[in-house]
Amino acid sequence: MSGFYRMSGRRFAAHEKAGSAGRDHSNPAETRTGSEGQPERQEMRGSTVIGVALRTSVLMILLCGLAYPLVSTGVARVLFPQQAGGSMLQNAEGRVVGSELIGQSFANPAFFQGRVSSVDYNGAGSGSSNYAPSNPALIQRVKDSIAAWQKQNPDVPVSEVPVDLITNSGSGLDPHISPQAAQVQIPRISSLTGIAQDQLKALVEAQTEGRSAGVFGEPRVNVLKLNLALEAQMKIAPAKR
């Protein structure tokens, strides 16, 4: 029995030694494989991140830069065709004469005049001079506006002229004037067109817009709409705008 145990012990020791040698022999190879494979795995991870970023960028460009504008424009064209087209207005002959959102000048004094514009109603470059009330350039410009008013409207004293007719808006593109600013121009327009003042007053009242939602802003008159309505009643040739 003792000989058997001694023999078994030798065999077990030999087996353990062989296994240990095998493990010791395989470890360096495994270590090399791991150390050599790590840069490769890092490189693969970097290329994967770049690929995801490129695909995401292309997808967002297609969605936000192409699909969304096309869909929103299409929906607007269907639901709000007038506004989506720039709120353009046409005269009696069907010719587009301007937008109800942008003011314009009227050379013929037989038309209602709008507010002063620092940018000559150029929709591509809205803005104002932002002069202080004490600025000499602003004072001179107001004096010139008053002088032009007195020349064209001798029957209406300067004291009755609403301030919006001699001042400009912040954008320089305001298409509206106050109902009072339209009313004080009626004597001039009546004398030039032959249309009765009562008829012109009714025209102004018909074109007067109330406060937005009943509470916001002030009553106002769109000058272009008013002049289109006036043009339909004028007894003289329409002015070139």
mmCIF file of C-alpha atoms in Angstrom:
data_model
loop_
_atom_site.group_PDB
_atom_site.id
_atom_site.type_symbol
_atom_site.label_atom_id
_atom_site.label_comp_id
_atom_site.label_asym_id
_atom_site.label_seq_id
_atom_site.Cartn_x
_atom_site.Cartn_y
_atom_site.Cartn_z
ATOM 1 C CA MET A 1 0.000 0.000 0.000
ATOM 2 C CA SER A 2 2.735 2.376 0.861
ATOM 3 C CA GLY A 3 4.436 1.628 -2.470
ATOM 4 C CA PHE A 4 1.235 2.387 -4.350
ATOM 5 C CA TYR A 5 0.825 5.719 -2.630
ATOM 6 C CA ARG A 6 4.407 6.613 -3.337
ATOM 7 C CA MET A 7 3.931 5.710 -6.972
ATOM 8 C CA SER A 8 0.649 7.652 -7.222
ATOM 9 C CA GLY A 9 2.279 10.639 -5.595
ATOM 10 C CA ARG A 10 5.055 10.647 -8.170
ATOM 11 C CA ARG A 11 2.550 10.397 -11.014
ATOM 12 C CA PHE A 12 0.447 13.259 -9.594
ATOM 13 C CA ALA A 13 3.532 15.416 -9.091
ATOM 14 C CA ALA A 14 4.670 14.703 -12.660
ATOM 15 C CA HIS A 15 1.215 15.559 -13.991
ATOM 16 C CA GLU A 16 1.118 18.819 -12.046
ATOM 17 C CA LYS A 17 4.570 19.732 -13.317
ATOM 18 C CA ALA A 18 3.576 19.074 -16.905
ATOM 19 C CA GLY A 19 0.390 21.131 -16.501
ATOM 20 C CA SER A 20 2.287 23.953 -14.917
ATOM 21 C CA ALA A 21 4.811 23.922 -17.701
ATOM 22 C CA GLY A 22 2.016 24.007 -20.265
ATOM 23 C CA ARG A 23 0.401 26.949 -18.605
ATOM 24 C CA ASP A 24 3.700 28.760 -18.296
ATOM 25 C CA HIS A 25 4.361 28.071 -21.960
ATOM 26 C CA SER A 26 0.987 29.364 -23.120
ATOM 27 C CA ASN A 27 0.870 32.570 -21.050
ATOM 28 C CA PRO A 28 3.460 34.520 -23.052
ATOM 29 C CA ALA A 29 1.601 33.754 -26.271
ATOM 30 C CA GLU A 30 -1.683 34.870 -24.793
ATOM 31 C CA THR A 31 -0.062 38.045 -23.460
ATOM 32 C CA ARG A 32 1.449 38.818 -26.829
ATOM 33 C CA THR A 33 -1.829 38.249 -28.571
ATOM 34 C CA GLY A 34 -3.602 40.544 -26.158
ATOM 35 C CA SER A 35 -1.007 43.282 -26.332
ATOM 36 C CA GLU A 36 -0.760 43.062 -30.107
ATOM 37 C CA GLY A 37 -4.550 43.004 -30.572
ATOM 38 C CA GLN A 38 -5.297 46.037 -28.369
ATOM 39 C CA PRO A 39 -4.265 48.741 -30.923
ATOM 40 C CA GLU A 40 -6.284 46.932 -33.534
ATOM 41 C CA ARG A 41 -9.375 47.005 -31.323
ATOM 42 C CA GLN A 42 -8.809 50.721 -30.593
ATOM 43 C CA GLU A 43 -8.507 51.441 -34.305
ATOM 44 C CA MET A 44 -11.719 49.569 -34.974
ATOM 45 C CA ARG A 45 -13.536 51.532 -32.284
ATOM 46 C CA GLY A 46 -12.289 54.847 -33.784
ATOM 47 C CA SER A 47 -13.479 53.963 -37.297
ATOM 48 C CA THR A 48 -16.852 52.923 -35.887
ATOM 49 C CA VAL A 49 -17.319 56.289 -34.139
ATOM 50 C CA ILE A 50 -16.401 58.190 -37.320
ATOM 51 C CA GLY A 51 -18.824 56.095 -39.353
ATOM 52 C CA VAL A 52 -21.670 56.714 -36.908
ATOM 53 C CA ALA A 53 -20.932 60.462 -36.875
ATOM 54 C CA LEU A 54 -20.936 60.662 -40.685
ATOM 55 C CA ARG A 55 -24.169 58.700 -41.018
ATOM 56 C CA THR A 56 -25.837 60.813 -38.330
ATOM 57 C CA SER A 57 -24.702 64.043 -40.022
ATOM 58 C CA VAL A 58 -26.036 62.953 -43.406
ATOM 59 C CA LEU A 59 -29.329 61.866 -41.839
ATOM 60 C CA MET A 60 -29.804 65.168 -39.988
ATOM 61 C CA ILE A 61 -28.952 67.156 -43.129
ATOM 62 C CA LEU A 62 -31.585 65.253 -45.085
ATOM 63 C CA LEU A 63 -34.198 65.565 -42.334
ATOM 64 C CA CYS A 64 -33.629 69.137 -41.145
ATOM 65 C CA GLY A 65 -32.198 70.703 -44.293
ATOM 66 C CA LEU A 66 -34.390 69.077 -46.919
ATOM 67 C CA ALA A 67 -37.364 67.091 -45.640
ATOM 68 C CA TYR A 68 -38.548 69.525 -42.932
ATOM 69 C CA PRO A 69 -38.454 72.678 -45.132
ATOM 70 C CA LEU A 70 -40.246 70.872 -47.955
ATOM 71 C CA VAL A 71 -42.943 69.477 -45.681
ATOM 72 C CA SER A 72 -43.495 72.749 -43.786
ATOM 73 C CA THR A 73 -43.607 74.724 -47.039
ATOM 74 C CA GLY A 74 -46.030 72.246 -48.571
ATOM 75 C CA VAL A 75 -48.327 72.360 -45.538
ATOM 76 C CA ALA A 76 -48.210 76.166 -45.516
ATOM 77 C CA ARG A 77 -49.043 76.289 -49.226
ATOM 78 C CA VAL A 78 -52.102 74.136 -48.639
ATOM 79 C CA LEU A 79 -53.376 75.675 -45.395
ATOM 80 C CA PHE A 80 -52.216 79.308 -45.799
ATOM 81 C CA PRO A 81 -51.569 79.907 -49.522
ATOM 82 C CA GLN A 82 -51.823 83.711 -49.293
ATOM 83 C CA GLN A 83 -49.408 84.078 -46.382
ATOM 84 C CA ALA A 84 -46.994 81.459 -47.733
ATOM 85 C CA GLY A 85 -46.807 83.372 -51.005
ATOM 86 C CA GLY A 86 -45.760 86.610 -49.305
ATOM 87 C CA SER A 87 -49.237 88.116 -48.757
ATOM 88 C CA MET A 88 -49.118 89.679 -52.210
ATOM 89 C CA LEU A 89 -51.896 92.010 -53.354
ATOM 90 C CA GLN A 90 -53.248 92.484 -56.866
ATOM 91 C CA ASN A 91 -55.014 95.395 -58.503
ATOM 92 C CA ALA A 92 -58.251 95.218 -60.476
ATOM 93 C CA GLU A 93 -56.363 93.993 -63.549
ATOM 94 C CA GLY A 94 -54.857 91.097 -61.628
ATOM 95 C CA ARG A 95 -51.356 92.576 -61.546
ATOM 96 C CA VAL A 96 -49.322 92.129 -58.373
ATOM 97 C CA VAL A 97 -48.616 95.578 -56.910
ATOM 98 C CA GLY A 98 -46.972 94.736 -53.587
ATOM 99 C CA SER A 99 -47.236 92.927 -50.296
ATOM 100 C CA GLU A 100 -49.615 93.874 -47.544
ATOM 101 C CA LEU A 101 -46.736 93.324 -45.089
ATOM 102 C CA ILE A 102 -44.318 95.892 -46.575
ATOM 103 C CA GLY A 103 -45.041 99.585 -47.014
ATOM 104 C CA GLN A 104 -44.250 101.457 -50.202
ATOM 105 C CA SER A 105 -44.146 105.008 -51.461
ATOM 106 C CA PHE A 106 -46.775 106.570 -53.712
ATOM 107 C CA ALA A 107 -45.512 109.342 -55.963
ATOM 108 C CA ASN A 108 -48.956 110.616 -56.920
ATOM 109 C CA PRO A 109 -50.382 112.888 -54.175
ATOM 110 C CA ALA A 110 -53.855 111.642 -55.137
ATOM 111 C CA PHE A 111 -53.074 108.487 -53.195
ATOM 112 C CA PHE A 112 -52.902 108.092 -49.442
ATOM 113 C CA GLN A 113 -49.344 108.411 -48.188
ATOM 114 C CA GLY A 114 -47.738 106.104 -45.652
ATOM 115 C CA ARG A 115 -45.051 106.617 -43.034
ATOM 116 C CA VAL A 116 -41.594 107.984 -43.683
ATOM 117 C CA SER A 117 -39.030 105.265 -44.413
ATOM 118 C CA SER A 118 -35.321 105.513 -43.644
ATOM 119 C CA VAL A 119 -34.596 102.711 -46.125
ATOM 120 C CA ASP A 120 -36.961 103.795 -48.919
ATOM 121 C CA TYR A 121 -39.131 100.751 -48.174
ATOM 122 C CA ASN A 122 -36.369 98.357 -49.202
ATOM 123 C CA GLY A 123 -37.440 94.981 -47.860
ATOM 124 C CA ALA A 124 -33.919 93.594 -48.254
ATOM 125 C CA GLY A 125 -32.470 96.051 -45.754
ATOM 126 C CA SER A 126 -34.978 97.088 -43.123
ATOM 127 C CA GLY A 127 -33.917 99.410 -40.343
ATOM 128 C CA SER A 128 -33.958 102.909 -38.971
ATOM 129 C CA SER A 129 -31.472 105.699 -38.429
ATOM 130 C CA ASN A 130 -31.983 105.430 -34.638
ATOM 131 C CA TYR A 131 -31.309 109.139 -34.273
ATOM 132 C CA ALA A 132 -31.872 110.672 -30.852
ATOM 133 C CA PRO A 133 -34.605 113.363 -30.669
ATOM 134 C CA SER A 134 -31.881 115.999 -30.338
ATOM 135 C CA ASN A 135 -29.991 114.839 -33.446
ATOM 136 C CA PRO A 136 -29.776 117.718 -35.985
ATOM 137 C CA ALA A 137 -30.278 115.318 -38.912
ATOM 138 C CA LEU A 138 -33.538 114.044 -37.432
ATOM 139 C CA ILE A 139 -34.749 117.555 -36.649
ATOM 140 C CA GLN A 140 -34.056 118.626 -40.224
ATOM 141 C CA ARG A 141 -35.768 115.557 -41.654
ATOM 142 C CA VAL A 142 -38.899 116.251 -39.592
ATOM 143 C CA LYS A 143 -38.874 119.876 -40.721
ATOM 144 C CA ASP A 144 -38.683 118.718 -44.341
ATOM 145 C CA SER A 145 -41.613 116.355 -43.791
ATOM 146 C CA ILE A 146 -43.675 119.158 -42.266
ATOM 147 C CA ALA A 147 -42.827 121.485 -45.149
ATOM 148 C CA ALA A 148 -43.881 118.822 -47.674
ATOM 149 C CA TRP A 149 -47.108 118.318 -45.780
ATOM 150 C CA GLN A 150 -47.929 122.032 -45.772
ATOM 151 C CA LYS A 151 -47.291 122.196 -49.500
ATOM 152 C CA GLN A 152 -49.565 119.254 -50.355
ATOM 153 C CA ASN A 153 -52.203 119.843 -47.683
ATOM 154 C CA PRO A 154 -52.707 123.598 -47.316
ATOM 155 C CA ASP A 155 -56.192 123.119 -45.855
ATOM 156 C CA VAL A 156 -54.997 121.042 -42.884
ATOM 157 C CA PRO A 157 -52.948 122.791 -40.175
ATOM 158 C CA VAL A 158 -49.729 121.149 -39.025
ATOM 159 C CA SER A 159 -51.133 120.928 -35.498
ATOM 160 C CA GLU A 160 -53.666 118.356 -36.740
ATOM 161 C CA VAL A 161 -51.116 116.079 -38.387
ATOM 162 C CA PRO A 162 -50.740 112.746 -36.527
ATOM 163 C CA VAL A 163 -47.187 112.049 -35.481
ATOM 164 C CA ASP A 164 -46.987 108.807 -37.468
ATOM 165 C CA LEU A 165 -47.071 110.782 -40.734
ATOM 166 C CA ILE A 166 -43.838 112.633 -39.923
ATOM 167 C CA THR A 167 -41.960 109.896 -38.054
ATOM 168 C CA ASN A 168 -40.625 106.597 -39.288
ATOM 169 C CA SER A 169 -41.046 103.143 -37.810
ATOM 170 C CA GLY A 170 -38.224 101.051 -36.418
ATOM 171 C CA SER A 171 -38.164 98.785 -39.478
ATOM 172 C CA GLY A 172 -38.802 101.470 -42.087
ATOM 173 C CA LEU A 173 -41.293 99.057 -43.683
ATOM 174 C CA ASP A 174 -44.472 99.683 -41.696
ATOM 175 C CA PRO A 175 -47.406 99.228 -44.115
ATOM 176 C CA HIS A 176 -49.943 100.821 -41.753
ATOM 177 C CA ILE A 177 -50.931 104.269 -40.603
ATOM 178 C CA SER A 178 -53.425 105.286 -37.955
ATOM 179 C CA PRO A 179 -57.032 105.993 -39.014
ATOM 180 C CA GLN A 180 -56.435 109.641 -38.056
ATOM 181 C CA ALA A 181 -53.436 109.787 -40.422
ATOM 182 C CA ALA A 182 -55.686 108.607 -43.234
ATOM 183 C CA GLN A 183 -58.550 110.953 -42.338
ATOM 184 C CA VAL A 184 -56.410 114.120 -42.469
ATOM 185 C CA GLN A 185 -55.401 113.298 -46.065
ATOM 186 C CA ILE A 186 -58.995 113.191 -47.275
ATOM 187 C CA PRO A 187 -59.292 116.924 -48.221
ATOM 188 C CA ARG A 188 -56.258 116.672 -50.511
ATOM 189 C CA ILE A 189 -57.365 113.422 -52.125
ATOM 190 C CA SER A 190 -60.922 114.669 -52.577
ATOM 191 C CA SER A 191 -59.747 117.784 -54.385
ATOM 192 C CA LEU A 192 -57.438 115.766 -56.676
ATOM 193 C CA THR A 193 -59.799 112.923 -57.487
ATOM 194 C CA GLY A 194 -63.201 114.549 -57.329
ATOM 195 C CA ILE A 195 -64.421 111.865 -54.917
ATOM 196 C CA ALA A 196 -66.643 113.261 -52.167
ATOM 197 C CA GLN A 197 -65.106 113.492 -48.717
ATOM 198 C CA ASP A 198 -67.921 111.500 -47.167
ATOM 199 C CA GLN A 199 -67.238 108.710 -49.632
ATOM 200 C CA LEU A 200 -63.535 108.780 -48.788
ATOM 201 C CA LYS A 201 -64.300 108.720 -45.064
ATOM 202 C CA ALA A 202 -66.443 105.647 -45.580
ATOM 203 C CA LEU A 203 -63.595 104.093 -47.538
ATOM 204 C CA VAL A 204 -61.165 104.687 -44.694
ATOM 205 C CA GLU A 205 -63.580 103.281 -42.148
ATOM 206 C CA ALA A 206 -64.099 100.162 -44.268
ATOM 207 C CA GLN A 207 -60.326 99.597 -44.455
ATOM 208 C CA THR A 208 -59.656 100.235 -40.769
ATOM 209 C CA GLU A 209 -58.440 97.145 -38.923
ATOM 210 C CA GLY A 210 -59.164 96.718 -35.230
ATOM 211 C CA ARG A 211 -56.809 95.646 -32.474
ATOM 212 C CA SER A 212 -55.265 92.216 -32.865
ATOM 213 C CA ALA A 213 -57.363 89.700 -30.934
ATOM 214 C CA GLY A 214 -59.321 92.705 -29.718
ATOM 215 C CA VAL A 215 -56.672 93.794 -27.216
ATOM 216 C CA PHE A 216 -53.240 94.039 -28.854
ATOM 217 C CA GLY A 217 -51.975 97.088 -30.733
ATOM 218 C CA GLU A 218 -53.995 99.994 -32.063
ATOM 219 C CA PRO A 219 -56.573 100.389 -34.854
ATOM 220 C CA ARG A 220 -54.729 100.805 -38.146
ATOM 221 C CA VAL A 221 -55.156 101.145 -41.885
ATOM 222 C CA ASN A 222 -53.110 99.266 -44.461
ATOM 223 C CA VAL A 223 -52.078 101.966 -46.934
ATOM 224 C CA LEU A 224 -51.724 99.670 -49.947
ATOM 225 C CA LYS A 225 -55.139 98.085 -49.398
ATOM 226 C CA LEU A 226 -56.662 101.514 -48.923
ATOM 227 C CA ASN A 227 -55.127 102.808 -52.142
ATOM 228 C CA LEU A 228 -56.290 99.754 -54.080
ATOM 229 C CA ALA A 229 -59.829 100.452 -52.885
ATOM 230 C CA LEU A 230 -59.347 104.121 -53.775
ATOM 231 C CA GLU A 231 -58.013 103.246 -57.212
ATOM 232 C CA ALA A 232 -61.254 101.450 -57.999
ATOM 233 C CA GLN A 233 -63.142 104.699 -57.375
ATOM 234 C CA MET A 234 -60.734 107.223 -58.783
ATOM 235 C CA LYS A 235 -61.801 109.411 -61.661
ATOM 236 C CA ILE A 236 -58.241 110.103 -62.779
ATOM 237 C CA ALA A 237 -55.670 107.765 -64.298
ATOM 238 C CA PRO A 238 -53.969 105.567 -61.671
ATOM 239 C CA ALA A 239 -50.547 106.792 -60.662
ATOM 240 C CA LYS A 240 -47.467 104.800 -61.554
ATOM 241 C CA ARG A 241 -46.207 103.171 -58.367
#
